[in-house]
Amino acid sequence: MKHRILYAFLPIALGALVPTPTTVQAASNSEDTYRQLDQLMDVFERVRAEYVEEVSDEQLLQGAIDGMLASLDPHSSFLDMSDFDRMRTQTDGEYGGLGLTVNMEDGVVRVVAPTDDTPAARAGIESGDYITHIDGELIYGLSLNEAVEQMRGPPGTPIEITVVREGEDEPIDFTLVRETIELKPVRWEVTNDVGVIRISTFNKQTGDATREAIEAIEEEVGSDLLGFVIDLRSNPGGLLDQAIEVSDAFLNDGGEIVSQRGRQSKDVQRYFARTPDQTDGKPVVVLVDEGSASASEIVAGALQDHRRALVIGAQSFGKGSVQTLIPLGTDTALRLTTARYYTPSGRSVQEAGIEPDIIVPQLSDENYADRRVVRETDLRRALRNESVGDDAIIEEDDMVNPRFDISYEELQDAGIEDFQLQYALDILGRLDGQPGLIKMASVAE
């Protein structure tokens, strides 16, 4: 009896006998939700019983989950065991394949970027190419995972890839041989007393490999070292902690590198440099382009905001969201977009990308002006950035947009195969009083 009295009077104590607009709305929302769930089960049962061919429950439920996540944004997804294996490969392993980073765009497999020194890169497959056929078979309608599985295979086996490229009238066929793709994230070289550090991805080795590259360059050049070029072009991103480690190598301890902000105002995390600048303040130029995304933009944005580096090239991809891996069992997980990240000055990279301090087109690419550019903002259901276009993000007057009085043919005659890199080298050379190799006109409006 005591329990009955307690429960009988509890609603009165909570004021629940007087419905508020909030409780009425919540009840209405719950009713709508249950009604829609009933509808989902009705569809499930009808398809299960009446579809022209027998369909497994697993296939139907997987499709429902995939559809739910696809309605959110381009980067949220369900991961099964094969997806887990693929993710581990991207972050710390090796595989037999072509060396391509791809995504799905309107049902077509699109090349995000070829990995340096792989069959795909050597054959000439380019960022922005659309893969239509594999070994002569049309792949339109396959899932991204299915297409990737077809491209991977034992090293030494041949494969034919057909791509459609913007500006080309006919499809292009490539015959390649699969190799063991070792995911070496960092390569370096010294040119004209400048250390050039090429970072192609952010996997588990990237931070340590970048610090090792700095040490090796300093040891090789010594006191004549003019500075560093960090080449992040066509780098699709990777692990957040490795972007923080790379930034830390060029910043003094205590400087903010990036912050991430979630759904609630209290869900804010900030990451700071923890060690002294390993380069002792040497000049730095960062190269970015339309394929520089995610972790690449964290590094470029951090060094730009701290005025630690001059960023040159083209506006980056604009992926400013954070995905969290949420385990759902022993072999499945949910990759869910849970936050946006911001540069130290508070800029959201989502859609906006990183605007270079100096816009430098890749004039050594004969077709650069006609090549179609796809960024985050072009993807279906990409998260919107309400600040894009605001003066708070960037002032056009803050950017330098030179007019270059030099042609593709002149660059070829001069032996310059990478105009953007040469421009970066010239900047560091001129800081030391050396003449540049590139003929440039005065700055345009």
Short mmCIF file of C-alpha atoms in Angstrom, two decimals:
data_model
loop_
_atom_site.label_atom_id
_atom_site.label_comp_id
_atom_site.label_asym_id
_atom_site.label_seq_id
_atom_site.Cartn_x
_atom_site.Cartn_y
_atom_site.Cartn_z
CA MET A 1 0.00 0.00 0.00
CA LYS A 2 2.81 2.40 0.81
CA HIS A 3 4.29 1.94 -2.64
CA ARG A 4 0.92 2.62 -4.25
CA ILE A 5 0.50 5.86 -2.30
CA LEU A 6 3.99 6.98 -3.16
CA TYR A 7 3.47 6.47 -6.89
CA ALA A 8 0.02 7.98 -6.77
CA PHE A 9 1.28 11.21 -5.28
CA LEU A 10 4.53 11.41 -7.18
CA PRO A 11 2.97 13.05 -10.28
CA ILE A 12 1.43 15.74 -8.08
CA ALA A 13 4.77 16.45 -6.48
CA LEU A 14 6.32 16.85 -9.94
CA GLY A 15 3.48 19.01 -11.24
CA ALA A 16 2.75 16.44 -13.92
CA LEU A 17 -1.01 16.75 -13.55
CA VAL A 18 -0.76 20.13 -15.27
CA PRO A 19 0.62 19.46 -18.78
CA THR A 20 3.04 22.07 -20.06
CA PRO A 21 3.63 22.94 -23.71
CA THR A 22 6.99 21.19 -23.47
CA THR A 23 5.56 17.90 -22.19
CA VAL A 24 2.75 17.98 -24.73
CA GLN A 25 5.24 18.56 -27.56
CA ALA A 26 7.50 15.77 -26.29
CA ALA A 27 4.56 13.36 -26.15
CA SER A 28 3.53 14.33 -29.67
CA ASN A 29 7.07 13.80 -30.95
CA SER A 30 7.23 10.39 -29.30
CA GLU A 31 3.95 9.37 -30.92
CA ASP A 32 5.25 10.44 -34.33
CA THR A 33 8.48 8.53 -33.79
CA TYR A 34 6.68 5.30 -32.84
CA ARG A 35 4.32 5.70 -35.78
CA GLN A 36 7.29 6.00 -38.17
CA LEU A 37 9.01 3.00 -36.58
CA ASP A 38 5.80 0.98 -37.11
CA GLN A 39 5.86 2.12 -40.74
CA LEU A 40 9.48 1.01 -41.08
CA MET A 41 8.58 -2.47 -39.82
CA ASP A 42 5.61 -2.61 -42.18
CA VAL A 43 7.90 -1.88 -45.12
CA PHE A 44 10.42 -4.44 -43.86
CA GLU A 45 7.77 -7.15 -43.66
CA ARG A 46 6.28 -6.33 -47.06
CA VAL A 47 9.68 -6.37 -48.80
CA ARG A 48 10.66 -9.53 -46.97
CA ALA A 49 7.48 -11.31 -48.05
CA GLU A 50 6.67 -9.91 -51.48
CA TYR A 51 9.87 -8.75 -53.20
CA VAL A 52 10.42 -10.51 -56.52
CA GLU A 53 13.48 -12.34 -55.17
CA GLU A 54 14.19 -13.62 -51.68
CA VAL A 55 16.12 -11.08 -49.62
CA SER A 56 17.87 -11.83 -46.35
CA ASP A 57 16.93 -9.99 -43.20
CA GLU A 58 20.59 -8.99 -42.83
CA GLN A 59 20.58 -7.31 -46.24
CA LEU A 60 17.41 -5.37 -45.49
CA LEU A 61 18.54 -4.21 -42.07
CA GLN A 62 21.98 -3.26 -43.41
CA GLY A 63 20.28 -1.19 -46.09
CA ALA A 64 18.12 0.54 -43.50
CA ILE A 65 21.16 1.43 -41.39
CA ASP A 66 23.14 2.64 -44.40
CA GLY A 67 20.22 4.75 -45.56
CA MET A 68 19.81 6.31 -42.13
CA LEU A 69 23.45 7.36 -41.97
CA ALA A 70 23.57 8.49 -45.60
CA SER A 71 20.82 10.98 -44.79
CA LEU A 72 23.14 12.78 -42.35
CA ASP A 73 26.38 13.83 -44.03
CA PRO A 74 28.98 12.33 -46.42
CA HIS A 75 31.28 11.11 -43.66
CA SER A 76 29.01 9.17 -41.29
CA SER A 77 28.78 5.43 -41.98
CA PHE A 78 28.39 1.93 -40.56
CA LEU A 79 31.53 -0.20 -40.46
CA ASP A 80 31.50 -3.96 -40.69
CA MET A 81 34.51 -6.26 -40.31
CA SER A 82 35.86 -5.60 -43.82
CA ASP A 83 35.53 -1.85 -43.25
CA PHE A 84 37.52 -2.23 -40.02
CA ASP A 85 40.27 -4.04 -41.87
CA ARG A 86 40.35 -1.35 -44.54
CA MET A 87 40.58 1.40 -41.93
CA ARG A 88 43.45 -0.36 -40.18
CA THR A 89 45.21 -0.66 -43.52
CA GLN A 90 44.87 3.06 -44.12
CA THR A 91 46.32 3.97 -40.76
CA ASP A 92 49.08 1.46 -40.13
CA GLY A 93 49.37 -1.28 -42.73
CA GLU A 94 50.08 -2.20 -46.32
CA TYR A 95 48.01 -3.80 -49.05
CA GLY A 96 48.08 -5.05 -52.61
CA GLY A 97 46.52 -2.47 -54.88
CA LEU A 98 46.94 0.68 -56.93
CA GLY A 99 47.47 3.46 -54.38
CA LEU A 100 44.24 5.39 -54.81
CA THR A 101 42.14 7.31 -52.29
CA VAL A 102 38.57 7.37 -53.61
CA ASN A 103 35.08 8.41 -52.54
CA MET A 104 31.57 8.07 -53.92
CA GLU A 105 29.91 10.99 -55.67
CA ASP A 106 26.39 10.62 -57.06
CA GLY A 107 26.90 6.87 -57.42
CA VAL A 108 30.22 7.21 -59.25
CA VAL A 109 33.67 6.42 -57.82
CA ARG A 110 35.77 9.57 -57.82
CA VAL A 111 39.52 9.77 -57.29
CA VAL A 112 40.39 11.98 -54.32
CA ALA A 113 44.12 11.57 -54.82
CA PRO A 114 46.70 9.01 -55.96
CA THR A 115 49.36 8.15 -53.40
CA ASP A 116 52.88 9.20 -54.33
CA ASP A 117 55.07 6.62 -56.11
CA THR A 118 52.31 4.04 -56.63
CA PRO A 119 50.97 2.43 -59.83
CA ALA A 120 48.10 4.91 -59.98
CA ALA A 121 50.34 7.97 -59.61
CA ARG A 122 52.93 6.73 -62.11
CA ALA A 123 50.25 5.89 -64.68
CA GLY A 124 48.87 9.42 -64.56
CA ILE A 125 45.51 8.92 -62.81
CA GLU A 126 44.59 12.31 -61.36
CA SER A 127 42.52 13.82 -58.58
CA GLY A 128 39.00 14.41 -59.88
CA ASP A 129 38.98 11.49 -62.33
CA TYR A 130 35.82 9.37 -62.31
CA ILE A 131 36.34 5.60 -62.48
CA THR A 132 33.66 4.04 -64.69
CA HIS A 133 34.98 0.56 -65.55
CA ILE A 134 37.28 -2.00 -63.96
CA ASP A 135 38.60 -4.67 -66.33
CA GLY A 136 35.99 -3.59 -68.87
CA GLU A 137 33.04 -4.02 -66.49
CA LEU A 138 30.84 -1.02 -65.67
CA ILE A 139 30.99 -0.37 -61.92
CA TYR A 140 28.18 2.17 -61.72
CA GLY A 141 25.77 0.96 -59.05
CA LEU A 142 28.41 -0.81 -56.96
CA SER A 143 29.00 0.40 -53.44
CA LEU A 144 32.28 2.13 -52.69
CA ASN A 145 33.46 -0.91 -50.73
CA GLU A 146 32.70 -3.23 -53.64
CA ALA A 147 34.60 -1.02 -56.08
CA VAL A 148 37.60 -0.79 -53.74
CA GLU A 149 37.66 -4.57 -53.29
CA GLN A 150 37.81 -5.00 -57.08
CA MET A 151 40.76 -2.62 -57.36
CA ARG A 152 42.72 -4.39 -54.64
CA GLY A 153 44.31 -7.75 -55.21
CA PRO A 154 47.55 -9.75 -55.10
CA PRO A 155 50.68 -7.78 -56.05
CA GLY A 156 51.82 -8.49 -59.61
CA THR A 157 48.32 -8.96 -61.03
CA PRO A 158 47.19 -6.69 -63.89
CA ILE A 159 44.09 -4.50 -63.90
CA GLU A 160 42.53 -2.12 -66.40
CA ILE A 161 40.91 1.09 -65.16
CA THR A 162 38.73 3.36 -67.31
CA VAL A 163 38.25 6.94 -66.18
CA VAL A 164 36.30 9.94 -67.37
CA ARG A 165 38.24 13.19 -67.00
CA GLU A 166 36.95 16.72 -67.17
CA GLY A 167 38.09 18.37 -70.40
CA GLU A 168 38.68 15.07 -72.22
CA ASP A 169 36.25 14.06 -74.97
CA GLU A 170 36.85 10.31 -74.62
CA PRO A 171 37.29 7.97 -71.63
CA ILE A 172 40.90 7.12 -70.80
CA ASP A 173 42.05 3.53 -70.28
CA PHE A 174 44.92 2.71 -67.92
CA THR A 175 46.55 -0.70 -67.69
CA LEU A 176 48.28 -1.11 -64.34
CA VAL A 177 49.92 -3.83 -62.28
CA ARG A 178 49.03 -4.05 -58.60
CA GLU A 179 51.85 -3.60 -56.11
CA THR A 180 52.31 -3.86 -52.39
CA ILE A 181 51.39 -0.37 -51.33
CA GLU A 182 53.48 0.66 -48.35
CA LEU A 183 51.87 3.64 -46.73
CA LYS A 184 54.95 5.78 -46.21
CA PRO A 185 53.44 9.06 -45.11
CA VAL A 186 56.52 11.29 -45.37
CA ARG A 187 59.25 11.80 -47.96
CA TRP A 188 61.86 14.52 -47.99
CA GLU A 189 64.54 16.03 -50.17
CA VAL A 190 66.79 19.07 -50.22
CA THR A 191 66.58 21.55 -53.10
CA ASN A 192 68.59 24.77 -53.22
CA ASP A 193 69.30 24.52 -49.47
CA VAL A 194 65.57 24.21 -48.72
CA GLY A 195 64.15 21.15 -47.00
CA VAL A 196 61.06 19.90 -48.83
CA ILE A 197 58.87 17.63 -46.68
CA ARG A 198 56.14 15.87 -48.63
CA ILE A 199 53.35 14.53 -46.36
CA SER A 200 50.94 12.34 -48.34
CA THR A 201 48.71 11.05 -45.52
CA PHE A 202 48.29 11.20 -41.75
CA ASN A 203 48.68 7.67 -40.44
CA LYS A 204 50.27 6.42 -37.22
CA GLN A 205 53.81 7.11 -38.44
CA THR A 206 53.33 10.66 -39.76
CA GLY A 207 54.28 12.66 -36.67
CA ASP A 208 57.47 10.72 -35.94
CA ALA A 209 58.40 10.59 -39.63
CA THR A 210 58.05 14.37 -39.94
CA ARG A 211 60.36 14.97 -36.98
CA GLU A 212 62.86 12.48 -38.42
CA ALA A 213 62.73 14.32 -41.76
CA ILE A 214 63.47 17.64 -40.06
CA GLU A 215 66.47 16.12 -38.29
CA ALA A 216 67.79 14.53 -41.48
CA ILE A 217 67.46 17.77 -43.45
CA GLU A 218 69.21 19.82 -40.77
CA GLU A 219 72.01 17.27 -40.60
CA GLU A 220 72.48 17.26 -44.39
CA VAL A 221 72.36 21.04 -44.99
CA GLY A 222 73.66 22.41 -41.73
CA SER A 223 73.88 26.17 -41.21
CA ASP A 224 73.06 26.91 -44.87
CA LEU A 225 69.47 25.70 -44.45
CA LEU A 226 67.10 28.42 -45.70
CA GLY A 227 63.86 26.93 -44.45
CA PHE A 228 61.23 24.26 -45.06
CA VAL A 229 58.46 23.60 -47.55
CA ILE A 230 55.66 21.40 -46.17
CA ASP A 231 53.86 19.91 -49.17
CA LEU A 232 50.30 18.93 -48.23
CA ARG A 233 48.86 18.94 -51.73
CA SER A 234 46.38 16.13 -52.48
CA ASN A 235 46.70 14.90 -48.91
CA PRO A 236 43.20 13.65 -47.97
CA GLY A 237 43.87 13.71 -44.22
CA GLY A 238 43.82 10.96 -41.62
CA LEU A 239 44.40 10.85 -37.88
CA LEU A 240 43.76 13.96 -35.79
CA ASP A 241 46.53 13.21 -33.29
CA GLN A 242 49.08 13.04 -36.11
CA ALA A 243 48.01 16.43 -37.46
CA ILE A 244 48.59 17.77 -33.96
CA GLU A 245 52.03 16.12 -33.81
CA VAL A 246 53.09 17.60 -37.16
CA SER A 247 51.92 21.08 -36.15
CA ASP A 248 53.69 20.73 -32.80
CA ALA A 249 57.01 20.20 -34.61
CA PHE A 250 56.85 23.76 -36.02
CA LEU A 251 55.18 25.63 -33.13
CA ASN A 252 56.41 26.63 -29.69
CA ASP A 253 54.88 24.89 -26.71
CA GLY A 254 51.63 26.40 -25.45
CA GLY A 255 50.32 27.53 -28.81
CA GLU A 256 46.83 26.27 -29.67
CA ILE A 257 46.73 23.96 -32.68
CA VAL A 258 43.05 23.15 -33.11
CA SER A 259 39.78 22.99 -31.19
CA GLN A 260 36.77 20.79 -31.77
CA ARG A 261 33.23 21.72 -30.78
CA GLY A 262 30.36 19.28 -30.51
CA ARG A 263 26.59 19.53 -30.35
CA GLN A 264 26.52 21.01 -26.86
CA SER A 265 28.29 24.26 -26.00
CA LYS A 266 30.20 22.42 -23.28
CA ASP A 267 31.57 19.88 -25.74
CA VAL A 268 34.77 21.78 -26.54
CA GLN A 269 38.24 20.26 -26.69
CA ARG A 270 41.39 22.25 -27.34
CA TYR A 271 44.78 20.87 -28.36
CA PHE A 272 48.05 22.69 -27.78
CA ALA A 273 51.69 22.37 -28.80
CA ARG A 274 53.70 20.67 -26.06
CA THR A 275 57.29 20.99 -27.26
CA PRO A 276 59.54 23.81 -28.53
CA ASP A 277 59.68 24.55 -32.26
CA GLN A 278 61.98 21.83 -33.59
CA THR A 279 63.15 24.04 -36.48
CA ASP A 280 64.13 26.92 -34.18
CA GLY A 281 62.06 29.42 -36.14
CA LYS A 282 63.31 28.66 -39.65
CA PRO A 283 61.01 30.07 -42.38
CA VAL A 284 58.24 27.71 -43.47
CA VAL A 285 56.04 27.64 -46.58
CA VAL A 286 53.02 25.31 -46.70
CA LEU A 287 51.66 24.10 -50.05
CA VAL A 288 47.94 23.26 -50.29
CA ASP A 289 45.51 22.60 -53.11
CA GLU A 290 41.93 21.44 -53.70
CA GLY A 291 42.83 17.91 -52.54
CA SER A 292 44.25 19.01 -49.17
CA ALA A 293 41.61 17.96 -46.64
CA SER A 294 40.87 17.39 -42.99
CA ALA A 295 44.14 16.79 -41.09
CA SER A 296 46.03 18.69 -43.80
CA GLU A 297 43.82 21.70 -43.18
CA ILE A 298 44.42 21.48 -39.44
CA VAL A 299 48.18 21.78 -40.00
CA ALA A 300 47.90 24.56 -42.59
CA GLY A 301 45.37 26.49 -40.50
CA ALA A 302 47.41 26.23 -37.30
CA LEU A 303 50.66 27.43 -38.88
CA GLN A 304 48.83 30.16 -40.80
CA ASP A 305 46.99 31.52 -37.75
CA HIS A 306 50.18 31.64 -35.69
CA ARG A 307 51.91 33.41 -38.62
CA ARG A 308 54.42 30.59 -38.45
CA ALA A 309 54.15 29.75 -42.14
CA LEU A 310 53.14 31.29 -45.42
CA VAL A 311 50.42 29.19 -47.04
CA ILE A 312 50.43 29.18 -50.84
CA GLY A 313 48.60 27.30 -53.60
CA ALA A 314 44.83 26.92 -53.99
CA GLN A 315 41.90 26.91 -51.57
CA SER A 316 41.81 23.57 -49.75
CA PHE A 317 38.99 20.99 -49.75
CA GLY A 318 37.04 22.26 -46.74
CA LYS A 319 36.40 19.18 -44.57
CA GLY A 320 36.09 20.61 -41.09
CA SER A 321 34.22 17.83 -39.30
CA VAL A 322 35.37 15.22 -36.77
CA GLN A 323 34.30 11.58 -36.97
CA THR A 324 34.17 9.43 -33.84
CA LEU A 325 34.39 5.64 -34.01
CA ILE A 326 31.70 4.16 -31.74
CA PRO A 327 31.98 0.36 -31.26
CA LEU A 328 28.67 -1.49 -31.60
CA GLY A 329 30.04 -4.97 -30.96
CA THR A 330 33.15 -7.03 -31.46
CA ASP A 331 33.33 -6.46 -35.21
CA THR A 332 31.07 -3.50 -36.07
CA ALA A 333 31.14 0.19 -35.33
CA LEU A 334 29.49 3.47 -36.12
CA ARG A 335 31.58 6.22 -37.66
CA LEU A 336 29.61 9.30 -36.70
CA THR A 337 30.26 12.98 -37.25
CA THR A 338 30.29 14.37 -33.71
CA ALA A 339 32.05 17.74 -33.91
CA ARG A 340 33.47 20.48 -36.11
CA TYR A 341 37.03 21.65 -35.77
CA TYR A 342 38.31 25.22 -35.71
CA THR A 343 41.67 26.86 -36.29
CA PRO A 344 43.33 28.75 -33.41
CA SER A 345 41.72 32.03 -34.50
CA GLY A 346 38.27 30.44 -34.40
CA ARG A 347 37.77 29.81 -38.12
CA SER A 348 35.63 26.85 -39.10
CA VAL A 349 37.27 24.97 -41.95
CA GLN A 350 33.98 23.30 -42.95
CA GLU A 351 33.15 24.34 -46.52
CA ALA A 352 35.45 27.38 -46.28
CA GLY A 353 38.69 25.41 -46.38
CA ILE A 354 42.02 27.15 -45.89
CA GLU A 355 42.51 30.18 -48.10
CA PRO A 356 46.17 30.55 -49.08
CA ASP A 357 48.05 33.74 -48.28
CA ILE A 358 49.22 33.76 -51.89
CA ILE A 359 47.10 32.14 -54.61
CA VAL A 360 49.45 30.22 -56.91
CA PRO A 361 47.87 28.16 -59.71
CA GLN A 362 49.61 25.03 -60.91
CA LEU A 363 50.70 26.54 -64.24
CA SER A 364 52.89 23.52 -65.00
CA ASP A 365 49.65 21.53 -65.46
CA GLU A 366 48.61 22.36 -69.00
CA ASN A 367 44.93 21.70 -68.26
CA TYR A 368 44.70 23.20 -64.77
CA ALA A 369 42.25 25.93 -65.82
CA ASP A 370 39.79 23.43 -67.32
CA ARG A 371 40.01 20.77 -64.64
CA ARG A 372 36.86 20.35 -62.58
CA VAL A 373 37.36 21.05 -58.90
CA VAL A 374 35.26 19.24 -56.28
CA ARG A 375 35.32 20.38 -52.67
CA GLU A 376 33.38 19.51 -49.52
CA THR A 377 30.72 22.08 -50.32
CA ASP A 378 29.91 20.20 -53.54
CA LEU A 379 29.12 16.94 -51.72
CA ARG A 380 25.52 16.05 -51.04
CA ARG A 381 24.37 16.73 -47.48
CA ALA A 382 27.68 18.30 -46.53
CA LEU A 383 27.45 20.20 -43.26
CA ARG A 384 26.83 23.87 -43.87
CA ASN A 385 29.04 26.63 -42.53
CA GLU A 386 27.00 29.73 -41.81
CA SER A 387 30.15 31.81 -41.59
CA VAL A 388 31.23 31.19 -45.18
CA GLY A 389 31.27 34.50 -46.94
CA ASP A 390 31.42 36.52 -43.73
CA ASP A 391 34.20 39.03 -43.23
CA ALA A 392 34.97 37.20 -39.99
CA ILE A 393 36.31 34.25 -41.96
CA ILE A 394 38.66 36.02 -44.34
CA GLU A 395 39.01 39.35 -46.04
CA GLU A 396 39.71 39.19 -49.76
CA ASP A 397 42.23 41.99 -49.28
CA ASP A 398 44.19 39.69 -46.96
CA MET A 399 44.97 37.36 -49.88
CA VAL A 400 47.58 38.03 -52.52
CA ASN A 401 46.56 37.02 -56.04
CA PRO A 402 49.54 37.54 -58.33
CA ARG A 403 49.24 37.67 -62.10
CA PHE A 404 51.85 35.41 -63.64
CA ASP A 405 53.37 36.43 -66.95
CA ILE A 406 54.60 32.97 -67.87
CA SER A 407 53.16 30.22 -70.06
CA TYR A 408 53.11 26.45 -69.82
CA GLU A 409 55.50 26.25 -72.77
CA GLU A 410 57.96 28.64 -71.10
CA LEU A 411 57.88 26.56 -67.93
CA GLN A 412 58.61 23.42 -69.94
CA ASP A 413 61.52 25.13 -71.70
CA ALA A 414 62.88 26.21 -68.33
CA GLY A 415 62.61 22.67 -66.97
CA ILE A 416 60.08 23.64 -64.27
CA GLU A 417 57.72 20.69 -63.81
CA ASP A 418 56.09 21.86 -60.57
CA PHE A 419 55.32 25.57 -60.65
CA GLN A 420 53.82 25.75 -57.15
CA LEU A 421 56.80 24.05 -55.57
CA GLN A 422 59.22 26.24 -57.51
CA TYR A 423 57.35 29.33 -56.33
CA ALA A 424 57.69 28.14 -52.72
CA LEU A 425 61.43 27.56 -53.19
CA ASP A 426 61.78 31.02 -54.72
CA ILE A 427 60.08 32.62 -51.72
CA LEU A 428 62.53 31.07 -49.29
CA GLY A 429 65.43 31.89 -51.60
CA ARG A 430 64.44 35.54 -51.87
CA LEU A 431 64.24 35.77 -48.08
CA ASP A 432 67.96 35.04 -48.19
CA GLY A 433 68.59 37.51 -51.00
CA GLN A 434 68.79 34.92 -53.76
CA PRO A 435 67.17 35.64 -57.15
CA GLY A 436 64.09 33.60 -58.01
CA LEU A 437 63.83 31.41 -61.09
CA ILE A 438 60.21 32.28 -61.92
CA LYS A 439 59.35 35.39 -63.93
CA MET A 440 56.44 37.16 -62.21
CA ALA A 441 54.43 40.29 -62.90
CA SER A 442 53.39 42.73 -60.23
CA VAL A 443 50.58 41.85 -57.83
CA ALA A 444 47.13 42.20 -59.38
CA GLU A 445 43.99 43.42 -57.66
#
